[in-house]
Amino acid sequence: MAKKPTIYEIAEKVGVSTATVSRVLNDSPRVSDKTKKRILKAMRDMNYAPRLTARKLASSKPELIGVIVPSFTTPYFNEVLKGIKDEISRTKLDMMIYNTGSDNPQSGLREFFSRGIADALIVLSIDLPDKINKQLLATEVRTVLVNTTHPDHSYFQVNDYRGGQLAAEHLVTQGYESIGIISAAEESEMAKERTNGFQDYLDDKGIEIKDKHFVRGSISKHAGFSEESGFEAIHEFDKRGDFPDAVFCLNDTLAVGAMYALSRLGMTVPDDIAVMGYDNIKLSKYLDLTTIDQKMYTIGLNAIKQMTKLIDEVDASVVQEVSDPVLVKRGSTENQG
């Protein structure tokens, strides 16, 4: 497949700046008709994002929002997408969802952007590569980030470090001292923040997590945040012959797999071991799972509301919001001792 040209290559071919190409993409009156015709011809000759260009020239406002997500089969992303879908239905905007895959989401993001399909972007849980960010700024593509941050763009982020602290505080308050963690197979900034918040709180209370009580699954599906990985982690505790009294799972799907594995081993929650999750997915309520609520649906709503402002208001301010999660107490962590 031939490589898609970039805005830089268009500018170089015509002999203008990338800002001038960007103005043409946004139908700015600040470009002469002669220059505009030369740029449009270069775009046609080089097959540069034809659908994007056609829409941009037909209207000064974006019409199609691209929602870029590493996976739409996990409960966390489903909840965020529900918020996005419900709020976008109140606008005249259309939405398309692009699944980059969890193995290399940044590569998938670059591939999607190179197609020039969407007029504006909402990016979920994917860090922006520097090259893509420069292109976004040059082409003035409105961008809102969810669960990731960048100084140039609006974003809605949950304070995962604080969430980890809340989880540790709850388990300590319940009287647990032998505490473990079930983490994901792959390292991520989100997992790091949750773990650091959790461990720092325990350190302040003089409680140590034993090395054998920190278990990381090896299954890479959904970056390791899966039921299978939680199931596997419990069996790793079993192999080591030592279970903690309470375990903090870095998301609810890990906790779901862990609880199922415990039931298969004949162990009950919370009598034999307390289990805590993170996310507050819908299923957690029916499992009576104590968890940390990230307000996923609300974040999805807010992302579209901010995108609408960026589209409708010329001087709309960038919004960079980091919110604190909320502890949701349920029966899975009640200390029976």
CSV table of C-alpha atoms in Angstrom, one decimal:
chain,number,residue,atom,x,y,z
A,1,MET,CA,0.0,0.0,0.0
A,2,ALA,CA,1.4,3.4,-1.0
A,3,LYS,CA,2.3,5.7,1.9
A,4,LYS,CA,-0.2,8.6,2.4
A,5,PRO,CA,1.3,12.0,1.9
A,6,THR,CA,1.6,14.4,4.8
A,7,ILE,CA,0.7,18.1,5.2
A,8,TYR,CA,4.4,18.8,5.2
A,9,GLU,CA,4.9,17.1,1.8
A,10,ILE,CA,1.9,19.1,0.3
A,11,ALA,CA,3.5,22.3,1.6
A,12,GLU,CA,6.9,21.4,0.2
A,13,LYS,CA,5.5,20.5,-3.2
A,14,VAL,CA,3.6,23.8,-3.5
A,15,GLY,CA,6.3,25.9,-1.9
A,16,VAL,CA,4.2,27.3,1.0
A,17,SER,CA,4.1,26.9,4.7
A,18,THR,CA,2.2,24.1,6.5
A,19,ALA,CA,0.1,26.9,8.1
A,20,THR,CA,-1.1,28.0,4.6
A,21,VAL,CA,-2.1,24.4,3.8
A,22,SER,CA,-3.9,24.2,7.1
A,23,ARG,CA,-5.8,27.4,6.2
A,24,VAL,CA,-7.0,25.8,3.0
A,25,LEU,CA,-8.1,22.7,4.9
A,26,ASN,CA,-10.1,25.0,7.1
A,27,ASP,CA,-11.5,27.1,4.2
A,28,SER,CA,-9.8,30.3,5.6
A,29,PRO,CA,-10.3,33.5,3.6
A,30,ARG,CA,-6.7,34.4,4.4
A,31,VAL,CA,-5.4,32.4,1.4
A,32,SER,CA,-5.6,33.8,-2.1
A,33,ASP,CA,-7.6,31.9,-4.7
A,34,LYS,CA,-4.5,31.3,-6.8
A,35,THR,CA,-2.6,29.7,-3.9
A,36,LYS,CA,-5.7,27.8,-2.8
A,37,LYS,CA,-6.1,26.3,-6.3
A,38,ARG,CA,-2.4,25.2,-6.4
A,39,ILE,CA,-2.7,23.5,-3.0
A,40,LEU,CA,-6.0,21.8,-3.9
A,41,LYS,CA,-4.4,20.5,-7.1
A,42,ALA,CA,-1.4,19.2,-5.2
A,43,MET,CA,-3.8,17.4,-2.8
A,44,ARG,CA,-5.6,15.8,-5.7
A,45,ASP,CA,-2.4,14.8,-7.5
A,46,MET,CA,-0.9,13.3,-4.3
A,47,ASN,CA,-4.2,11.8,-3.1
A,48,TYR,CA,-4.1,13.7,0.2
A,49,ALA,CA,-7.1,12.9,2.5
A,50,PRO,CA,-9.8,13.4,-0.2
A,51,ARG,CA,-12.8,12.9,2.1
A,52,LEU,CA,-11.4,15.2,4.8
A,53,THR,CA,-10.6,17.9,2.3
A,54,ALA,CA,-14.0,17.7,0.6
A,55,ARG,CA,-15.9,18.1,3.9
A,56,LYS,CA,-13.6,20.9,5.1
A,57,LEU,CA,-14.1,22.9,2.0
A,58,ALA,CA,-17.9,22.3,2.1
A,59,SER,CA,-18.2,23.6,5.6
A,60,SER,CA,-16.0,25.4,8.1
A,61,LYS,CA,-17.2,23.2,10.9
A,62,PRO,CA,-16.3,19.5,11.5
A,63,GLU,CA,-19.0,17.0,10.8
A,64,LEU,CA,-17.4,13.6,11.6
A,65,ILE,CA,-15.8,12.9,15.0
A,66,GLY,CA,-13.3,10.1,15.0
A,67,VAL,CA,-13.2,8.3,18.4
A,68,ILE,CA,-9.9,6.4,18.7
A,69,VAL,CA,-9.8,3.6,21.2
A,70,PRO,CA,-7.4,0.7,22.0
A,71,SER,CA,-10.3,-1.7,22.4
A,72,PHE,CA,-14.1,-1.5,22.4
A,73,THR,CA,-14.7,-4.9,23.9
A,74,THR,CA,-13.6,-4.0,27.5
A,75,PRO,CA,-16.2,-2.7,30.0
A,76,TYR,CA,-14.2,0.4,30.8
A,77,PHE,CA,-14.1,1.7,27.2
A,78,ASN,CA,-17.7,0.6,26.7
A,79,GLU,CA,-18.8,2.9,29.5
A,80,VAL,CA,-16.9,5.9,28.2
A,81,LEU,CA,-18.3,5.2,24.7
A,82,LYS,CA,-21.8,5.1,26.0
A,83,GLY,CA,-21.3,8.6,27.4
A,84,ILE,CA,-19.9,9.8,24.1
A,85,LYS,CA,-22.7,8.2,22.1
A,86,ASP,CA,-25.5,9.6,24.3
A,87,GLU,CA,-24.1,13.2,24.2
A,88,ILE,CA,-23.3,13.2,20.5
A,89,SER,CA,-26.9,12.2,19.7
A,90,ARG,CA,-27.9,15.6,21.0
A,91,THR,CA,-25.7,17.3,18.3
A,92,LYS,CA,-25.5,17.4,14.6
A,93,LEU,CA,-22.2,15.6,14.6
A,94,ASP,CA,-21.6,12.1,13.4
A,95,MET,CA,-19.2,9.6,15.1
A,96,MET,CA,-17.0,6.8,13.9
A,97,ILE,CA,-15.1,4.5,16.2
A,98,TYR,CA,-11.7,3.2,15.3
A,99,ASN,CA,-10.1,0.3,17.3
A,100,THR,CA,-6.3,0.6,17.2
A,101,GLY,CA,-5.8,-2.7,19.0
A,102,SER,CA,-4.1,-2.8,22.4
A,103,ASP,CA,-0.8,-4.3,21.2
A,104,ASN,CA,0.5,-1.0,19.6
A,105,PRO,CA,-2.2,1.7,19.9
A,106,GLN,CA,0.1,4.5,18.8
A,107,SER,CA,0.8,2.8,15.5
A,108,GLY,CA,-3.0,2.4,15.0
A,109,LEU,CA,-3.5,6.1,15.8
A,110,ARG,CA,-0.9,7.1,13.2
A,111,GLU,CA,-2.5,4.8,10.6
A,112,PHE,CA,-6.0,6.3,11.3
A,113,PHE,CA,-4.7,9.9,11.1
A,114,SER,CA,-2.9,9.3,7.9
A,115,ARG,CA,-6.2,8.4,6.2
A,116,GLY,CA,-7.6,11.8,6.9
A,117,ILE,CA,-11.1,10.4,7.5
A,118,ALA,CA,-12.3,12.4,10.5
A,119,ASP,CA,-12.6,16.1,11.0
A,120,ALA,CA,-12.0,16.0,14.8
A,121,LEU,CA,-10.7,13.5,17.2
A,122,ILE,CA,-11.4,12.1,20.6
A,123,VAL,CA,-8.5,9.9,21.7
A,124,LEU,CA,-9.0,7.4,24.6
A,125,SER,CA,-6.1,6.1,26.6
A,126,ILE,CA,-3.4,6.6,23.9
A,127,ASP,CA,-0.5,8.9,24.4
A,128,LEU,CA,0.0,11.3,21.4
A,129,PRO,CA,3.2,10.8,19.4
A,130,ASP,CA,5.0,14.0,18.8
A,131,LYS,CA,4.8,13.8,15.0
A,132,ILE,CA,1.0,13.3,15.2
A,133,ASN,CA,0.6,16.2,17.6
A,134,LYS,CA,2.5,18.5,15.3
A,135,GLN,CA,0.2,17.5,12.4
A,136,LEU,CA,-2.9,18.0,14.6
A,137,LEU,CA,-1.7,21.5,15.5
A,138,ALA,CA,-0.8,22.4,11.9
A,139,THR,CA,-4.1,21.3,10.5
A,140,GLU,CA,-6.1,22.7,13.4
A,141,VAL,CA,-7.9,19.4,13.9
A,142,ARG,CA,-9.9,19.8,17.1
A,143,THR,CA,-8.7,17.1,19.6
A,144,VAL,CA,-10.0,16.0,23.0
A,145,LEU,CA,-8.1,13.4,25.1
A,146,VAL,CA,-9.6,10.9,27.6
A,147,ASN,CA,-7.5,9.2,30.2
A,148,THR,CA,-4.3,10.6,28.8
A,149,THR,CA,-2.9,14.1,28.9
A,150,HIS,CA,-1.1,16.6,26.6
A,151,PRO,CA,-0.3,20.3,27.3
A,152,ASP,CA,-1.6,21.3,23.8
A,153,HIS,CA,-5.1,19.8,24.1
A,154,SER,CA,-8.2,19.5,26.2
A,155,TYR,CA,-8.3,16.4,28.3
A,156,PHE,CA,-10.3,14.6,30.9
A,157,GLN,CA,-8.2,12.5,33.2
A,158,VAL,CA,-8.9,10.6,36.5
A,159,ASN,CA,-6.3,10.9,39.3
A,160,ASP,CA,-5.2,7.2,39.3
A,161,TYR,CA,-2.7,7.9,42.1
A,162,ARG,CA,-5.5,9.1,44.3
A,163,GLY,CA,-7.5,6.1,43.3
A,164,GLY,CA,-4.8,3.8,44.5
A,165,GLN,CA,-4.6,5.7,47.8
A,166,LEU,CA,-8.4,5.3,48.3
A,167,ALA,CA,-8.1,1.6,47.7
A,168,ALA,CA,-5.3,1.1,50.2
A,169,GLU,CA,-7.0,3.4,52.8
A,170,HIS,CA,-10.2,1.3,52.5
A,171,LEU,CA,-8.5,-2.0,53.0
A,172,VAL,CA,-6.4,-0.7,56.0
A,173,THR,CA,-9.5,0.8,57.5
A,174,GLN,CA,-11.2,-2.6,57.2
A,175,GLY,CA,-8.3,-4.0,59.3
A,176,TYR,CA,-6.4,-5.9,56.7
A,177,GLU,CA,-2.6,-6.1,57.1
A,178,SER,CA,-1.6,-8.9,54.7
A,179,ILE,CA,-2.4,-7.2,51.4
A,180,GLY,CA,-1.6,-8.1,47.8
A,181,ILE,CA,-1.9,-6.6,44.3
A,182,ILE,CA,-2.9,-8.1,41.0
A,183,SER,CA,-1.5,-6.1,38.2
A,184,ALA,CA,-1.6,-6.3,34.4
A,185,ALA,CA,0.9,-8.1,32.1
A,186,GLU,CA,2.0,-4.9,30.5
A,187,GLU,CA,3.4,-1.7,32.1
A,188,SER,CA,1.4,1.4,31.6
A,189,GLU,CA,1.3,4.9,33.2
A,190,MET,CA,-2.2,4.2,34.5
A,191,ALA,CA,-1.1,1.0,36.2
A,192,LYS,CA,2.0,2.7,37.6
A,193,GLU,CA,0.0,5.5,39.1
A,194,ARG,CA,-2.6,3.2,40.8
A,195,THR,CA,0.1,1.0,42.2
A,196,ASN,CA,2.2,3.9,43.4
A,197,GLY,CA,-0.7,5.5,45.2
A,198,PHE,CA,-1.6,2.2,46.8
A,199,GLN,CA,1.9,1.3,47.9
A,200,ASP,CA,2.7,4.8,49.2
A,201,TYR,CA,-0.3,4.8,51.4
A,202,LEU,CA,0.6,1.4,52.9
A,203,ASP,CA,4.2,2.6,53.4
A,204,ASP,CA,2.9,5.6,55.4
A,205,LYS,CA,1.0,3.2,57.6
A,206,GLY,CA,4.0,0.9,58.0
A,207,ILE,CA,2.4,-2.0,56.0
A,208,GLU,CA,4.6,-3.8,53.5
A,209,ILE,CA,3.4,-5.8,50.5
A,210,LYS,CA,5.5,-8.9,50.3
A,211,ASP,CA,7.1,-9.7,46.9
A,212,LYS,CA,5.1,-12.9,46.7
A,213,HIS,CA,1.9,-11.0,47.2
A,214,PHE,CA,2.5,-8.9,44.1
A,215,VAL,CA,1.4,-10.9,41.1
A,216,ARG,CA,1.4,-9.8,37.4
A,217,GLY,CA,-0.5,-11.9,34.8
A,218,SER,CA,1.3,-12.9,31.7
A,219,ILE,CA,-1.7,-12.8,29.3
A,220,SER,CA,-1.4,-9.7,27.0
A,221,LYS,CA,-5.0,-9.6,25.9
A,222,HIS,CA,-6.3,-6.0,26.5
A,223,ALA,CA,-2.9,-5.1,27.7
A,224,GLY,CA,-3.3,-7.7,30.5
A,225,PHE,CA,-6.4,-6.1,32.0
A,226,SER,CA,-8.6,-9.1,31.4
A,227,GLU,CA,-10.6,-11.8,33.2
A,228,GLU,CA,-8.1,-14.4,32.0
A,229,SER,CA,-5.2,-12.5,33.6
A,230,GLY,CA,-7.0,-12.2,36.9
A,231,PHE,CA,-7.9,-15.9,36.9
A,232,GLU,CA,-4.2,-16.7,36.1
A,233,ALA,CA,-3.0,-14.5,39.0
A,234,ILE,CA,-5.0,-16.3,41.6
A,235,HIS,CA,-3.6,-19.6,40.5
A,236,GLU,CA,-0.1,-18.1,40.8
A,237,PHE,CA,-0.9,-17.3,44.4
A,238,ASP,CA,-2.0,-20.9,44.8
A,239,LYS,CA,1.3,-22.2,43.3
A,240,ARG,CA,3.2,-20.0,45.7
A,241,GLY,CA,1.2,-21.5,48.6
A,242,ASP,CA,0.5,-18.1,50.1
A,243,PHE,CA,-2.6,-15.9,49.8
A,244,PRO,CA,-2.8,-12.4,51.2
A,245,ASP,CA,-5.9,-11.6,53.3
A,246,ALA,CA,-7.0,-9.0,50.8
A,247,VAL,CA,-6.0,-8.3,47.2
A,248,PHE,CA,-6.3,-5.1,45.2
A,249,CYS,CA,-6.9,-5.7,41.5
A,250,LEU,CA,-5.9,-2.8,39.2
A,251,ASN,CA,-9.3,-3.0,37.4
A,252,ASP,CA,-12.6,-4.7,37.7
A,253,THR,CA,-12.1,-7.2,34.9
A,254,LEU,CA,-9.0,-8.6,36.7
A,255,ALA,CA,-11.2,-8.8,39.8
A,256,VAL,CA,-13.9,-10.7,38.0
A,257,GLY,CA,-11.4,-13.3,36.8
A,258,ALA,CA,-9.8,-13.5,40.3
A,259,MET,CA,-13.2,-14.1,42.0
A,260,TYR,CA,-14.0,-16.9,39.6
A,261,ALA,CA,-10.7,-18.5,40.1
A,262,LEU,CA,-11.1,-18.4,43.9
A,263,SER,CA,-14.5,-20.0,43.6
A,264,ARG,CA,-13.0,-22.8,41.5
A,265,LEU,CA,-10.4,-23.3,44.3
A,266,GLY,CA,-13.2,-23.6,46.9
A,267,MET,CA,-12.5,-20.2,48.5
A,268,THR,CA,-15.1,-17.6,49.3
A,269,VAL,CA,-15.0,-13.8,49.1
A,270,PRO,CA,-14.6,-12.1,51.6
A,271,ASP,CA,-14.4,-14.9,54.2
A,272,ASP,CA,-11.2,-16.4,52.8
A,273,ILE,CA,-9.8,-13.4,51.0
A,274,ALA,CA,-11.2,-9.9,50.3
A,275,VAL,CA,-11.1,-8.7,46.7
A,276,MET,CA,-11.2,-5.1,45.5
A,277,GLY,CA,-11.4,-3.8,42.0
A,278,TYR,CA,-11.1,-0.5,40.1
A,279,ASP,CA,-13.4,1.1,37.5
A,280,ASN,CA,-16.9,0.4,38.8
A,281,ILE,CA,-18.1,-1.3,35.7
A,282,LYS,CA,-21.8,-2.4,35.6
A,283,LEU,CA,-21.0,-6.0,36.5
A,284,SER,CA,-19.2,-5.0,39.7
A,285,LYS,CA,-22.5,-4.1,41.4
A,286,TYR,CA,-24.0,-7.6,40.8
A,287,LEU,CA,-20.8,-9.2,42.1
A,288,ASP,CA,-21.0,-7.1,45.3
A,289,LEU,CA,-17.4,-5.9,44.4
A,290,THR,CA,-15.9,-3.0,46.2
A,291,THR,CA,-14.3,-0.8,43.7
A,292,ILE,CA,-13.1,2.7,42.7
A,293,ASP,CA,-15.6,4.7,40.5
A,294,GLN,CA,-13.9,6.5,37.6
A,295,LYS,CA,-17.1,8.2,36.4
A,296,MET,CA,-16.4,6.8,33.0
A,297,TYR,CA,-19.8,7.6,31.5
A,298,THR,CA,-19.6,11.2,32.7
A,299,ILE,CA,-16.1,11.6,31.2
A,300,GLY,CA,-17.5,10.5,27.9
A,301,LEU,CA,-20.3,13.1,28.1
A,302,ASN,CA,-17.8,15.8,29.0
A,303,ALA,CA,-15.5,14.9,26.1
A,304,ILE,CA,-18.3,15.6,23.6
A,305,LYS,CA,-19.5,18.7,25.4
A,306,GLN,CA,-15.9,20.1,25.2
A,307,MET,CA,-15.6,19.1,21.6
A,308,THR,CA,-18.8,20.9,20.8
A,309,LYS,CA,-17.4,24.1,22.4
A,310,LEU,CA,-14.2,23.8,20.4
A,311,ILE,CA,-16.2,23.5,17.2
A,312,ASP,CA,-18.8,26.2,17.9
A,313,GLU,CA,-16.7,28.8,19.7
A,314,VAL,CA,-13.8,30.4,17.9
A,315,ASP,CA,-12.0,31.4,21.1
A,316,ALA,CA,-13.1,28.3,23.2
A,317,SER,CA,-10.6,27.7,26.0
A,318,VAL,CA,-8.7,24.4,26.3
A,319,VAL,CA,-10.1,22.4,29.3
A,320,GLN,CA,-7.7,20.2,31.2
A,321,GLU,CA,-9.5,18.4,33.9
A,322,VAL,CA,-8.1,15.9,36.4
A,323,SER,CA,-10.9,14.6,38.7
A,324,ASP,CA,-10.7,12.4,41.8
A,325,PRO,CA,-12.3,9.0,41.7
A,326,VAL,CA,-14.7,7.8,44.4
A,327,LEU,CA,-14.6,4.7,46.6
A,328,VAL,CA,-17.6,2.4,46.2
A,329,LYS,CA,-17.9,0.1,49.3
A,330,ARG,CA,-19.5,-3.3,48.8
A,331,GLY,CA,-19.5,-6.7,50.4
A,332,SER,CA,-16.3,-8.2,48.8
A,333,THR,CA,-14.1,-6.4,51.3
A,334,GLU,CA,-16.0,-6.7,54.5
A,335,ASN,CA,-13.6,-8.0,57.2
A,336,GLN,CA,-15.3,-11.1,58.7
A,337,GLY,CA,-12.6,-11.4,61.4
